Short mmCIF file of C-alpha atoms in Angstrom, two decimals:
data_model
loop_
_atom_site.label_atom_id
_atom_site.label_comp_id
_atom_site.label_asym_id
_atom_site.label_seq_id
_atom_site.Cartn_x
_atom_site.Cartn_y
_atom_site.Cartn_z
CA MET A 1 10.57 6.25 9.37
CA THR A 2 11.26 4.46 6.97
CA SER A 3 8.15 1.80 5.70
CA PRO A 4 8.60 -2.04 3.81
CA LEU A 5 9.55 -1.11 0.34
CA PRO A 6 7.31 -2.72 -2.81
CA ASN A 7 9.73 -6.35 -4.17
CA ALA A 8 9.32 -5.74 -7.87
CA ASP A 9 9.78 -9.12 -8.77
CA HIS A 10 6.01 -9.73 -6.42
CA ALA A 11 4.84 -6.50 -8.23
CA ARG A 12 5.02 -7.17 -11.62
CA SER A 13 3.58 -11.60 -10.77
CA PHE A 14 0.25 -9.82 -11.71
CA ASP A 15 1.57 -9.05 -15.54
CA ALA A 16 1.78 -13.20 -16.37
CA VAL A 17 -2.56 -13.57 -14.34
CA ALA A 18 -3.70 -10.19 -16.01
CA THR A 19 -6.45 -12.19 -17.56
CA GLU A 20 -7.20 -14.68 -14.48
CA TYR A 21 -7.53 -11.71 -11.93
CA ALA A 22 -10.14 -9.75 -14.00
CA ALA A 23 -12.20 -13.40 -14.59
CA ASN A 24 -11.35 -13.75 -10.45
CA ARG A 25 -10.87 -11.34 -8.55
CA PRO A 26 -14.03 -10.04 -5.96
CA SER A 27 -15.24 -6.97 -6.56
CA TYR A 28 -16.73 -4.30 -3.59
CA PRO A 29 -19.82 -4.46 -1.59
CA PRO A 30 -22.14 -1.25 -2.04
CA GLU A 31 -21.66 -0.44 1.54
CA LEU A 32 -17.88 0.39 1.15
CA PHE A 33 -18.91 3.31 -1.35
CA GLU A 34 -21.62 4.32 0.92
CA LEU A 35 -18.72 4.17 3.51
CA ILE A 36 -17.06 5.97 1.39
CA GLU A 37 -19.23 9.47 0.74
CA ALA A 38 -20.27 9.45 4.47
CA ARG A 39 -16.50 9.98 5.35
CA VAL A 40 -15.78 12.37 2.74
CA ALA A 41 -19.28 13.94 3.52
CA HIS A 42 -20.66 14.33 -0.39
CA PRO A 43 -22.01 12.41 -2.69
CA LEU A 44 -19.35 10.55 -5.23
CA ALA A 45 -21.40 11.56 -8.06
CA GLY A 46 -19.42 14.23 -9.91
CA THR A 47 -16.43 13.52 -7.73
CA GLU A 48 -13.51 13.62 -9.93
CA VAL A 49 -11.00 10.50 -8.78
CA LEU A 50 -7.90 9.99 -9.75
CA ASP A 51 -7.84 5.45 -8.96
CA VAL A 52 -4.10 4.43 -8.93
CA GLY A 53 -2.84 0.79 -9.15
CA ALA A 54 -6.62 0.20 -10.98
CA GLY A 55 -5.21 -2.76 -12.35
CA THR A 56 -7.80 -4.14 -14.46
CA GLY A 57 -10.48 -1.91 -13.44
CA ILE A 58 -12.57 -3.28 -10.46
CA ALA A 59 -13.20 -0.40 -8.77
CA SER A 60 -12.29 2.04 -11.13
CA GLN A 61 -15.77 0.59 -12.50
CA LEU A 62 -17.87 0.85 -9.64
CA LEU A 63 -16.32 4.13 -8.46
CA ASN A 64 -17.76 4.94 -12.14
CA GLN A 65 -20.59 3.50 -12.24
CA HIS A 66 -21.62 5.79 -8.36
CA GLY A 67 -20.95 8.89 -10.80
CA ALA A 68 -17.92 9.26 -9.96
CA ARG A 69 -15.56 11.08 -13.48
CA VAL A 70 -12.56 8.12 -12.91
CA THR A 71 -9.22 8.46 -14.43
CA ALA A 72 -8.11 4.74 -13.96
CA VAL A 73 -3.33 5.11 -13.24
CA GLU A 74 -1.94 1.45 -13.91
CA PRO A 75 1.28 1.14 -14.24
CA SER A 76 1.11 -3.04 -15.85
CA GLU A 77 0.46 -3.33 -19.38
CA PRO A 78 -1.17 -6.59 -18.97
CA MET A 79 -3.59 -5.38 -16.84
CA ALA A 80 -4.17 -2.51 -18.68
CA THR A 81 -5.07 -4.18 -21.30
CA GLN A 82 -7.62 -6.18 -19.75
CA LEU A 83 -9.23 -2.82 -18.51
CA ASN A 84 -9.51 -1.07 -21.32
CA VAL A 85 -10.69 -4.58 -22.44
CA ALA A 86 -13.86 -4.95 -19.88
CA HIS A 87 -13.94 -0.91 -19.77
CA PRO A 88 -12.77 0.76 -23.29
CA GLY A 89 -14.57 4.18 -22.67
CA LEU A 90 -12.65 4.50 -18.88
CA PRO A 91 -9.74 7.13 -19.08
CA LEU A 92 -6.21 5.06 -18.41
CA VAL A 93 -2.80 6.78 -17.65
CA ARG A 94 0.06 4.77 -17.79
CA ALA A 95 1.80 5.52 -14.63
CA ASP A 96 2.10 4.43 -10.78
CA GLY A 97 1.82 6.19 -7.27
CA ASN A 98 4.54 7.56 -7.39
CA ALA A 99 5.30 9.93 -9.66
CA LEU A 100 1.46 11.07 -10.67
CA PRO A 101 1.91 12.57 -14.07
CA PHE A 102 -0.80 14.95 -13.19
CA THR A 103 -1.21 18.60 -12.15
CA SER A 104 -1.40 19.87 -8.92
CA GLY A 105 -4.84 20.26 -7.04
CA HIS A 106 -6.88 18.30 -10.09
CA PHE A 107 -8.93 15.88 -8.17
CA ASP A 108 -10.94 15.46 -5.22
CA LEU A 109 -10.62 11.87 -4.02
CA VAL A 110 -6.80 9.85 -5.07
CA THR A 111 -7.59 5.97 -4.33
CA TYR A 112 -6.06 2.34 -3.76
CA ALA A 113 -8.10 -0.42 -3.89
CA GLN A 114 -5.53 -3.05 -2.92
CA SER A 115 -2.54 -1.81 -4.79
CA TRP A 116 -0.87 1.30 -1.83
CA HIS A 117 1.34 -1.08 -1.07
CA TRP A 118 2.76 -1.49 -4.14
CA THR A 119 4.23 1.78 -3.63
CA GLU A 120 6.86 3.93 -1.72
CA PRO A 121 4.74 5.81 0.86
CA GLU A 122 7.42 8.58 1.51
CA ARG A 123 7.15 8.96 -2.10
CA SER A 124 3.78 8.21 -3.31
CA VAL A 125 2.02 9.77 0.34
CA PRO A 126 3.27 13.24 -1.05
CA GLU A 127 1.76 13.08 -4.78
CA ALA A 128 -1.53 12.65 -3.83
CA LEU A 129 -1.69 15.20 -1.85
CA ARG A 130 0.08 17.01 -4.54
CA VAL A 131 -2.39 16.36 -6.84
CA LEU A 132 -5.39 16.14 -4.31
CA ARG A 133 -7.65 19.67 -3.82
CA PRO A 134 -7.26 20.77 -0.60
CA GLY A 135 -9.18 19.30 1.63
CA GLY A 136 -9.70 16.52 -0.63
CA THR A 137 -9.07 12.80 0.67
CA LEU A 138 -6.62 10.23 0.24
CA ALA A 139 -8.62 6.35 0.04
CA LEU A 140 -7.22 3.28 0.85
CA TRP A 141 -8.54 -0.19 0.56
CA TRP A 142 -7.65 -3.85 1.23
CA ASN A 143 -10.50 -7.05 0.02
CA VAL A 144 -8.53 -9.01 2.69
CA PRO A 145 -9.10 -12.64 3.82
CA ASP A 146 -11.59 -13.04 7.14
CA HIS A 147 -9.12 -14.76 9.28
CA ASP A 148 -12.07 -14.78 12.28
CA VAL A 149 -13.04 -18.08 9.94
CA GLU A 150 -11.13 -21.09 10.31
CA TRP A 151 -10.92 -22.80 6.80
CA ILE A 152 -9.52 -19.01 5.57
CA ARG A 153 -7.10 -19.46 8.62
CA GLY A 154 -5.64 -22.38 7.61
CA GLN A 155 -6.25 -21.87 4.76
CA TRP A 156 -4.10 -18.36 4.33
CA ASP A 157 -1.29 -20.82 7.06
CA ARG A 158 -0.84 -23.02 4.73
CA ILE A 159 0.16 -20.74 2.36
CA ALA A 160 2.34 -18.69 3.91
CA ALA A 161 4.26 -21.70 5.48
CA ALA A 162 4.60 -23.29 1.47
CA THR A 163 5.57 -19.51 0.12
CA PRO A 164 7.64 -18.29 3.67
CA GLU A 165 10.07 -16.00 0.95
CA HIS A 166 7.32 -14.01 0.70
CA THR A 167 8.13 -10.64 1.79
CA ARG A 168 5.66 -9.01 3.99
CA PHE A 169 5.16 -5.23 2.73
CA ALA A 170 3.21 -2.43 3.70
CA THR A 171 -0.26 -3.51 3.33
CA SER A 172 -4.26 -3.65 5.66
CA ASP A 173 -3.22 -3.33 9.26
CA ASN A 174 -0.35 -1.38 9.08
CA ALA A 175 -0.90 1.02 6.72
CA ALA A 176 -2.88 3.75 8.88
CA SER A 177 0.65 3.78 11.26
CA ILE A 178 3.34 4.55 8.04
CA ILE A 179 0.93 7.27 6.80
CA ALA A 180 0.63 8.93 10.79
CA GLY A 181 4.92 8.17 10.52
CA LEU A 182 5.48 10.06 7.79
CA GLY A 183 6.06 13.66 9.09
CA LEU A 184 3.33 15.24 7.16
CA GLY A 185 1.19 16.08 10.15
CA LEU A 186 -2.02 13.26 8.43
CA ALA A 187 -4.34 11.35 11.28
CA PRO A 188 -5.72 8.67 8.96
CA VAL A 189 -9.23 7.46 10.05
CA GLU A 190 -9.69 2.94 9.67
CA ASP A 191 -13.32 1.16 9.21
CA GLU A 192 -13.96 -1.86 8.64
CA LEU A 193 -17.00 -3.91 7.00
CA ARG A 194 -17.74 -7.71 6.42
CA TRP A 195 -18.88 -8.83 3.55
CA THR A 196 -19.09 -12.69 1.23
CA ARG A 197 -19.10 -14.10 -1.54
CA SER A 198 -20.32 -17.55 -2.47
CA VAL A 199 -17.82 -18.91 -5.79
CA PRO A 200 -17.70 -22.51 -7.38
CA LEU A 201 -15.03 -23.51 -6.39
CA ASP A 202 -12.66 -23.40 -9.53
CA THR A 203 -13.03 -19.31 -9.06
CA HIS A 204 -12.17 -19.88 -5.94
CA LEU A 205 -8.22 -21.68 -6.94
CA ASP A 206 -7.63 -19.30 -9.77
CA HIS A 207 -8.71 -16.27 -7.93
CA LEU A 208 -6.36 -18.21 -5.01
CA ALA A 209 -3.81 -17.95 -8.20
CA THR A 210 -4.14 -14.24 -8.77
CA HIS A 211 -2.16 -13.47 -4.96
CA SER A 212 1.47 -12.67 -5.77
CA ALA A 213 2.67 -15.81 -3.02
CA LEU A 214 1.63 -17.99 -5.33
CA ALA A 215 1.35 -16.12 -9.39
CA VAL A 216 5.66 -15.75 -8.51
CA LEU A 217 6.16 -18.87 -8.17
CA PRO A 218 7.04 -21.36 -11.37
CA PRO A 219 4.22 -23.29 -12.15
CA GLU A 220 5.95 -26.18 -10.62
CA GLN A 221 5.91 -24.73 -7.49
CA SER A 222 2.38 -23.29 -7.37
CA ALA A 223 0.63 -26.24 -8.88
CA PRO A 224 0.85 -28.55 -5.93
CA ILE A 225 -0.24 -25.39 -3.16
CA ILE A 226 -3.20 -25.05 -5.38
CA ASP A 227 -4.33 -28.98 -5.59
CA THR A 228 -3.89 -28.97 -1.57
CA GLU A 229 -5.97 -26.56 -1.55
CA ARG A 230 -8.57 -28.13 -3.73
CA GLU A 231 -8.52 -31.34 -1.63
CA ALA A 232 -8.96 -28.76 1.64
CA VAL A 233 -11.57 -26.74 0.14
CA GLN A 234 -13.42 -29.71 -1.32
CA ALA A 235 -13.78 -31.54 2.71
CA GLU A 236 -15.11 -27.71 3.39
CA PHE A 237 -18.17 -27.05 0.62
CA PRO A 238 -18.60 -30.96 -0.72
CA GLU A 239 -20.71 -28.77 -2.99
CA GLY A 240 -18.41 -27.29 -4.48
CA ILE A 241 -19.67 -24.01 -4.21
CA VAL A 242 -17.43 -21.54 -1.42
CA GLU A 243 -18.75 -19.21 1.03
CA GLU A 244 -15.18 -16.69 0.72
CA ARG A 245 -16.09 -14.17 3.59
CA TYR A 246 -13.58 -11.08 4.00
CA VAL A 247 -13.04 -8.16 5.51
CA VAL A 248 -12.75 -4.35 3.85
CA ARG A 249 -9.99 -2.07 5.35
CA LEU A 250 -10.35 1.16 4.84
CA VAL A 251 -7.90 4.52 5.05
CA LEU A 252 -9.47 7.83 4.47
CA VAL A 253 -6.37 10.81 5.00
CA ARG A 254 -7.57 14.12 4.23
CA ALA A 255 -5.43 16.21 2.82
CA PRO A 256 -4.96 19.70 4.67
CA GLY A 257 -7.20 22.64 3.89
CA ASP A 258 -10.96 23.28 3.49
CA GLY A 259 -12.95 20.58 4.63
CA ALA A 260 -13.74 18.74 8.29
CA ALA A 261 -11.76 16.06 8.74
CA ALA A 262 -12.55 12.62 7.67
CA ALA A 263 -13.91 10.76 10.61
#
């Protein structure tokens, strides 16, 4: 199976918005890490974790707070700089998931938080399996705006219409099928959970601007899109506090070897 390959321009778009990304991107709910622990059947505490595409360190730090021994991997220098500023004690390696500079069989858990769709699955999945211990787990997850909510669905319909050149890559809605189709005998397991955060309108808009569909655009093209969303969201939340609702989509893959399937 040939899967979509990342668009380099979109992948590099985060370099220009690294500071805004660190300040405005949503975190992940505690229930996510409880779910991962339940699925892998052991606590995160003491687990050797490789967090690939760590960005500004949002997931890396949360994993660390759960007692995991985390090594972050991030290819972007501006994003890595933000990670180092926010989490100076966190081990960080400049690399990407297509070619991991680590010995085989070292990690219990390889994670991709909001980042696996920027890899080439035919390379990144075998690399994850290589660095995992037998029976270890590859975990991919995404915060996805909850399109069951009318105003959120309308927002992303408008953004999609305004950015038709934004290519749709492998992401949360087809990750499991792509992995299952690689011919590696893997059986991905999918889960999801819902959560909400409430933020000021400006935070919501600054967060929108960090998405690659907008970050890749020059300011004269992105600014009118953000202005349209300011007007629409202000009408929905006249007091200026936006209730952002998310679905966290989680895909787990057990590496061959000892251990029960992640299910």
